[in-house]
PDB file of C-alpha atoms in Angstrom:
ATOM      1  CA  ALA H   1      10.249   3.203 -11.469  1.00  0.00           C
ATOM      2  CA  ALA H   2       9.691   3.518 -14.932  1.00  0.00           C
ATOM      3  CA  CYS H   3       7.191   5.035 -17.537  1.00  0.00           C
ATOM      4  CA  ARG H   4       6.284   5.722 -20.816  1.00  0.00           C
ATOM      5  CA  GLY H   5       6.095   9.371 -22.367  1.00  0.00           C
ATOM      6  CA  ALA H   6       3.441  10.629 -25.395  1.00  0.00           C
ATOM      7  CA  GLU H   7       6.204   9.305 -27.829  1.00  0.00           C
ATOM      8  CA  SER H   8       6.349   5.973 -26.202  1.00  0.00           C
ATOM      9  CA  GLN H   9       9.790   7.080 -24.457  1.00  0.00           C
ATOM     10  CA  VAL H  10      10.407   5.157 -21.533  1.00  0.00           C
ATOM     11  CA  PHE H  11      12.219   7.187 -18.663  1.00  0.00           C
ATOM     12  CA  ILE H  12      13.277   5.325 -15.491  1.00  0.00           C
ATOM     13  CA  ALA H  13      15.023   6.247 -11.911  1.00  0.00           C
ATOM     14  CA  ASN H  14      16.780   3.961  -9.782  1.00  0.00           C
ATOM     15  CA  LEU H  15      16.548   4.931  -6.073  1.00  0.00           C
ATOM     16  CA  LYS H  16      17.771   3.669  -3.151  1.00  0.00           C
ATOM     17  CA  VAL H  17      15.459   2.733  -0.390  1.00  0.00           C
ATOM     18  CA  ALA H  18      17.204   3.662   3.378  1.00  0.00           C
ATOM     19  CA  ALA H  19      17.620   0.705   5.266  1.00  0.00           C
ATOM     20  CA  GLY H  20      15.301  -0.195   8.174  1.00  0.00           C
ATOM     21  CA  VAL H  21      12.200  -1.017   6.642  1.00  0.00           C
ATOM     22  CA  LYS H  22      10.309  -4.308   5.749  1.00  0.00           C
ATOM     23  CA  CYS H  23       7.384  -4.722   3.538  1.00  0.00           C
ATOM     24  CA  VAL H  24       4.313  -6.486   5.112  1.00  0.00           C
ATOM     25  CA  VAL H  25       1.791  -8.079   3.043  1.00  0.00           C
ATOM     26  CA  VAL H  26      -1.181  -9.530   4.450  1.00  0.00           C
ATOM     27  CA  ILE H  27      -3.410 -11.461   1.831  1.00  0.00           C
ATOM     28  CA  PRO H  28      -7.026 -12.451   3.040  1.00  0.00           C
ATOM     29  CA  GLU H  29      -8.732 -15.764   1.715  1.00  0.00           C
ATOM     30  CA  PHE H  30     -11.258 -13.781  -0.550  1.00  0.00           C
ATOM     31  CA  GLU H  31     -11.189 -11.558  -3.596  1.00  0.00           C
ATOM     32  CA  VAL H  32     -12.392  -8.412  -5.140  1.00  0.00           C
ATOM     33  CA  SER H  33     -12.696  -8.275  -9.026  1.00  0.00           C
ATOM     34  CA  THR H  34     -10.956  -5.628 -10.516  1.00  0.00           C
ATOM     35  CA  GLU H  35     -14.626  -4.652 -12.266  1.00  0.00           C
ATOM     36  CA  LYS H  36     -16.137  -4.686  -9.051  1.00  0.00           C
ATOM     37  CA  ALA H  37     -13.402  -2.597  -7.484  1.00  0.00           C
ATOM     38  CA  ARG H  38     -13.093  -0.280 -10.797  1.00  0.00           C
ATOM     39  CA  ALA H  39     -17.139   0.117 -10.572  1.00  0.00           C
ATOM     40  CA  VAL H  40     -17.041   1.946  -7.049  1.00  0.00           C
ATOM     41  CA  LEU H  41     -14.667   4.899  -8.153  1.00  0.00           C
ATOM     42  CA  PRO H  42     -15.878   7.847  -9.188  1.00  0.00           C
ATOM     43  CA  GLN H  43     -15.465   8.905 -12.852  1.00  0.00           C
ATOM     44  CA  THR H  44     -14.171  12.415 -12.065  1.00  0.00           C
ATOM     45  CA  TYR H  45     -12.010  13.450  -8.823  1.00  0.00           C
ATOM     46  CA  SER H  46     -11.557  17.199  -7.085  1.00  0.00           C
ATOM     47  CA  ARG H  47      -8.749  19.022  -7.994  1.00  0.00           C
ATOM     48  CA  SER H  48      -7.665  19.046  -4.164  1.00  0.00           C
ATOM     49  CA  ASP H  49      -7.846  15.217  -4.077  1.00  0.00           C
ATOM     50  CA  ALA H  50      -5.563  14.745  -7.291  1.00  0.00           C
ATOM     51  CA  VAL H  51      -3.200  17.460  -5.329  1.00  0.00           C
ATOM     52  CA  TYR H  52      -3.719  15.601  -2.240  1.00  0.00           C
ATOM     53  CA  ASN H  53      -2.658  12.199  -3.543  1.00  0.00           C
ATOM     54  CA  ILE H  54       0.150  13.936  -5.667  1.00  0.00           C
ATOM     55  CA  GLN H  55       1.795  15.228  -2.765  1.00  0.00           C
ATOM     56  CA  ARG H  56       1.235  11.932  -0.937  1.00  0.00           C
ATOM     57  CA  ALA H  57       3.239  10.441  -3.871  1.00  0.00           C
ATOM     58  CA  ALA H  58       5.934  12.524  -3.356  1.00  0.00           C
ATOM     59  CA  LEU H  59       6.147  12.466   0.249  1.00  0.00           C
ATOM     60  CA  ILE H  60       6.718   8.702   0.254  1.00  0.00           C
ATOM     61  CA  ILE H  61       9.740   8.807  -2.119  1.00  0.00           C
ATOM     62  CA  GLY H  62      11.051  11.264   0.153  1.00  0.00           C
ATOM     63  CA  ALA H  63      10.304   8.873   3.205  1.00  0.00           C
ATOM     64  CA  LEU H  64      11.794   5.599   1.525  1.00  0.00           C
ATOM     65  CA  THR H  65      14.826   7.346   0.245  1.00  0.00           C
ATOM     66  CA  THR H  66      15.652   9.403   3.200  1.00  0.00           C
ATOM     67  CA  GLY H  67      14.846   6.974   6.148  1.00  0.00           C
ATOM     68  CA  ASN H  68      12.186   9.255   7.684  1.00  0.00           C
ATOM     69  CA  TRP H  69       9.697   6.502   8.614  1.00  0.00           C
ATOM     70  CA  SER H  70       7.592   8.816  10.505  1.00  0.00           C
ATOM     71  CA  LEU H  71       6.284  10.280   7.302  1.00  0.00           C
ATOM     72  CA  LEU H  72       4.844   6.775   5.952  1.00  0.00           C
ATOM     73  CA  ARG H  73       1.769   6.941   7.739  1.00  0.00           C
ATOM     74  CA  GLU H  74       1.012  10.161   6.221  1.00  0.00           C
ATOM     75  CA  ALA H  75       2.326   9.699   2.750  1.00  0.00           C
ATOM     76  CA  MET H  76       0.292   6.374   2.560  1.00  0.00           C
ATOM     77  CA  ASN H  77      -3.008   8.383   3.241  1.00  0.00           C
ATOM     78  CA  ASP H  78      -5.451   8.198  -0.153  1.00  0.00           C
ATOM     79  CA  ARG H  79      -7.937  10.092  -1.596  1.00  0.00           C
ATOM     80  CA  ILE H  80      -8.626   8.602  -4.883  1.00  0.00           C
ATOM     81  CA  HIS H  81      -9.306   4.982  -4.335  1.00  0.00           C
ATOM     82  CA  GLN H  82      -9.268   3.928  -0.596  1.00  0.00           C
ATOM     83  CA  PRO H  83     -12.497   5.876   0.479  1.00  0.00           C
ATOM     84  CA  TYR H  84     -14.459   4.263  -2.399  1.00  0.00           C
ATOM     85  CA  ARG H  85     -13.279   0.417  -1.761  1.00  0.00           C
ATOM     86  CA  LYS H  86     -13.425   0.440   1.511  1.00  0.00           C
ATOM     87  CA  SER H  87     -16.883  -0.910   1.669  1.00  0.00           C
ATOM     88  CA  LEU H  88     -15.351  -3.840  -0.236  1.00  0.00           C
ATOM     89  CA  ILE H  89     -13.087  -4.832   2.681  1.00  0.00           C
ATOM     90  CA  PRO H  90     -14.505  -6.351   5.666  1.00  0.00           C
ATOM     91  CA  GLY H  91     -12.129  -4.436   8.655  1.00  0.00           C
ATOM     92  CA  PHE H  92     -10.448  -1.929   6.658  1.00  0.00           C
ATOM     93  CA  GLU H  93     -11.481   1.060   8.504  1.00  0.00           C
ATOM     94  CA  GLU H  94     -10.322  -0.508  11.255  1.00  0.00           C
ATOM     95  CA  ILE H  95      -6.898  -1.415   9.867  1.00  0.00           C
ATOM     96  CA  LEU H  96      -6.422   1.918   8.699  1.00  0.00           C
ATOM     97  CA  ALA H  97      -6.580   3.111  12.172  1.00  0.00           C
ATOM     98  CA  LEU H  98      -4.417   0.433  13.533  1.00  0.00           C
ATOM     99  CA  LYS H  99      -1.245   1.920  15.653  1.00  0.00           C
ATOM    100  CA  THR H 100       0.613  -1.130  16.219  1.00  0.00           C
ATOM    101  CA  PRO H 101       4.160  -0.316  17.540  1.00  0.00           C
ATOM    102  CA  GLY H 102       6.343  -0.667  14.393  1.00  0.00           C
ATOM    103  CA  MET H 103       4.058  -0.231  11.726  1.00  0.00           C
ATOM    104  CA  TYR H 104       4.988   2.992   9.628  1.00  0.00           C
ATOM    105  CA  GLY H 105       2.145   3.071   7.345  1.00  0.00           C
ATOM    106  CA  VAL H 106      -0.459   1.055   5.780  1.00  0.00           C
ATOM    107  CA  ALA H 107      -2.696   0.635   2.821  1.00  0.00           C
ATOM    108  CA  LEU H 108      -4.846  -1.276   0.436  1.00  0.00           C
ATOM    109  CA  SER H 109      -2.595  -3.094  -2.147  1.00  0.00           C
ATOM    110  CA  GLY H 110      -4.146  -1.600  -5.494  1.00  0.00           C
ATOM    111  CA  ALA H 111      -7.573  -2.877  -6.295  1.00  0.00           C
ATOM    112  CA  GLY H 112      -7.361  -5.329  -3.002  1.00  0.00           C
ATOM    113  CA  PRO H 113      -8.005  -6.914  -1.021  1.00  0.00           C
ATOM    114  CA  THR H 114      -4.410  -7.609  -0.226  1.00  0.00           C
ATOM    115  CA  ILE H 115      -3.127  -5.028   2.714  1.00  0.00           C
ATOM    116  CA  PHE H 116       0.144  -3.491   2.412  1.00  0.00           C
ATOM    117  CA  ALA H 117       1.854  -2.067   5.129  1.00  0.00           C
ATOM    118  CA  PHE H 118       5.889  -0.729   5.712  1.00  0.00           C
ATOM    119  CA  ALA H 119       7.072  -1.764   9.319  1.00  0.00           C
ATOM    120  CA  GLU H 120      10.409  -1.742  11.301  1.00  0.00           C
ATOM    121  CA  PRO H 121      12.115  -4.645  10.656  1.00  0.00           C
ATOM    122  CA  SER H 122      12.142  -6.246  14.207  1.00  0.00           C
ATOM    123  CA  LYS H 123       8.322  -5.384  14.475  1.00  0.00           C
ATOM    124  CA  ALA H 124       6.994  -6.570  11.046  1.00  0.00           C
ATOM    125  CA  ASP H 125       5.826  -9.972  11.988  1.00  0.00           C
ATOM    126  CA  ALA H 126       3.828  -8.453  14.570  1.00  0.00           C
ATOM    127  CA  VAL H 127       2.781  -5.819  12.392  1.00  0.00           C
ATOM    128  CA  GLY H 128       1.267  -8.581  10.138  1.00  0.00           C
ATOM    129  CA  TRP H 129      -0.281 -10.728  12.672  1.00  0.00           C
ATOM    130  CA  GLU H 130      -2.391  -7.576  14.036  1.00  0.00           C
ATOM    131  CA  ILE H 131      -3.833  -6.806  10.577  1.00  0.00           C
ATOM    132  CA  THR H 132      -4.654 -10.820  10.275  1.00  0.00           C
ATOM    133  CA  ALA H 133      -6.118 -10.347  13.693  1.00  0.00           C
ATOM    134  CA  VAL H 134      -8.436  -7.626  12.323  1.00  0.00           C
ATOM    135  CA  PHE H 135      -9.400  -9.727   9.261  1.00  0.00           C
ATOM    136  CA  GLU H 136     -10.300 -12.841  11.559  1.00  0.00           C
ATOM    137  CA  LYS H 137     -12.444 -10.397  13.685  1.00  0.00           C
ATOM    138  CA  TYR H 138     -14.546  -9.930  10.832  1.00  0.00           C
ATOM    139  CA  LYS H 139     -14.425 -13.713  10.219  1.00  0.00           C
ATOM    140  CA  VAL H 140     -11.834 -12.996   7.084  1.00  0.00           C
ATOM    141  CA  ARG H 141      -9.047 -15.606   6.802  1.00  0.00           C
ATOM    142  CA  ALA H 142      -6.064 -14.065   6.022  1.00  0.00           C
ATOM    143  CA  LEU H 143      -2.304 -14.743   6.078  1.00  0.00           C
ATOM    144  CA  PRO H 144       0.447 -12.200   6.679  1.00  0.00           C
ATOM    145  CA  HIS H 145       3.957 -12.156   4.806  1.00  0.00           C
ATOM    146  CA  VAL H 146       6.976 -10.108   5.172  1.00  0.00           C
ATOM    147  CA  VAL H 147       9.071  -9.035   2.492  1.00  0.00           C
ATOM    148  CA  ASN H 148      12.205  -6.852   1.575  1.00  0.00           C
ATOM    149  CA  ILE H 149      12.106  -3.929  -0.806  1.00  0.00           C
ATOM    150  CA  ASP H 150      13.093  -5.269  -4.414  1.00  0.00           C
ATOM    151  CA  THR H 151      15.140  -2.090  -5.581  1.00  0.00           C
ATOM    152  CA  GLU H 152      16.596  -3.976  -8.588  1.00  0.00           C
ATOM    153  CA  GLY H 153      13.335  -5.448 -10.223  1.00  0.00           C
ATOM    154  CA  ARG H 154      13.263  -8.180 -12.768  1.00  0.00           C
ATOM    155  CA  VAL H 155      16.478  -8.777 -14.561  1.00  0.00           C
ATOM    156  CA  ILE H 156      16.578 -10.527 -17.814  1.00  0.00           C
ATOM    157  CA  GLY H 157      19.578 -11.886 -19.564  1.00  0.00           C
ATOM    158  CA  GLY H 158      22.689 -11.592 -18.041  1.00  0.00           C
ATOM    159  CA  GLY H 159      26.104 -12.959 -18.736  1.00  0.00           C
ATOM    160  CA  GLU H 160      29.237 -14.156 -17.199  1.00  0.00           C
TER     161      GLU H 160
END
């Protein structure tokens, strides 16, 4: 993770993700414009909603680095953007409520409409197809993909 401070200083923390988790990305065949996704968000948030999300951001790091996968469902809960964007994604509330075996947690990926989940490696394909089935129930075609977590990021250059 990297971020820029007030003086444009970059801070980086390389974290090791515990073994035993896969990422599931389900991409529906429709788009939500960034402008539309931003327009539904409020101008301000309550302190309790901000604290709630900060707590979950810390919890997700703990879950991923320790392998305590049971924490991921709670860690992926959100009060900053998902409640406001749910109306833009057909079936989203139903997807959030899924209790698919092997699915550790699920959320909207960025502004959407892509859905992101963490899953047990042996069940990741089934998790992807279960989310896809909800989209299809709402007449939305979607395609699931199972990917590994990239802990290195983009590497530029390098020598022999």
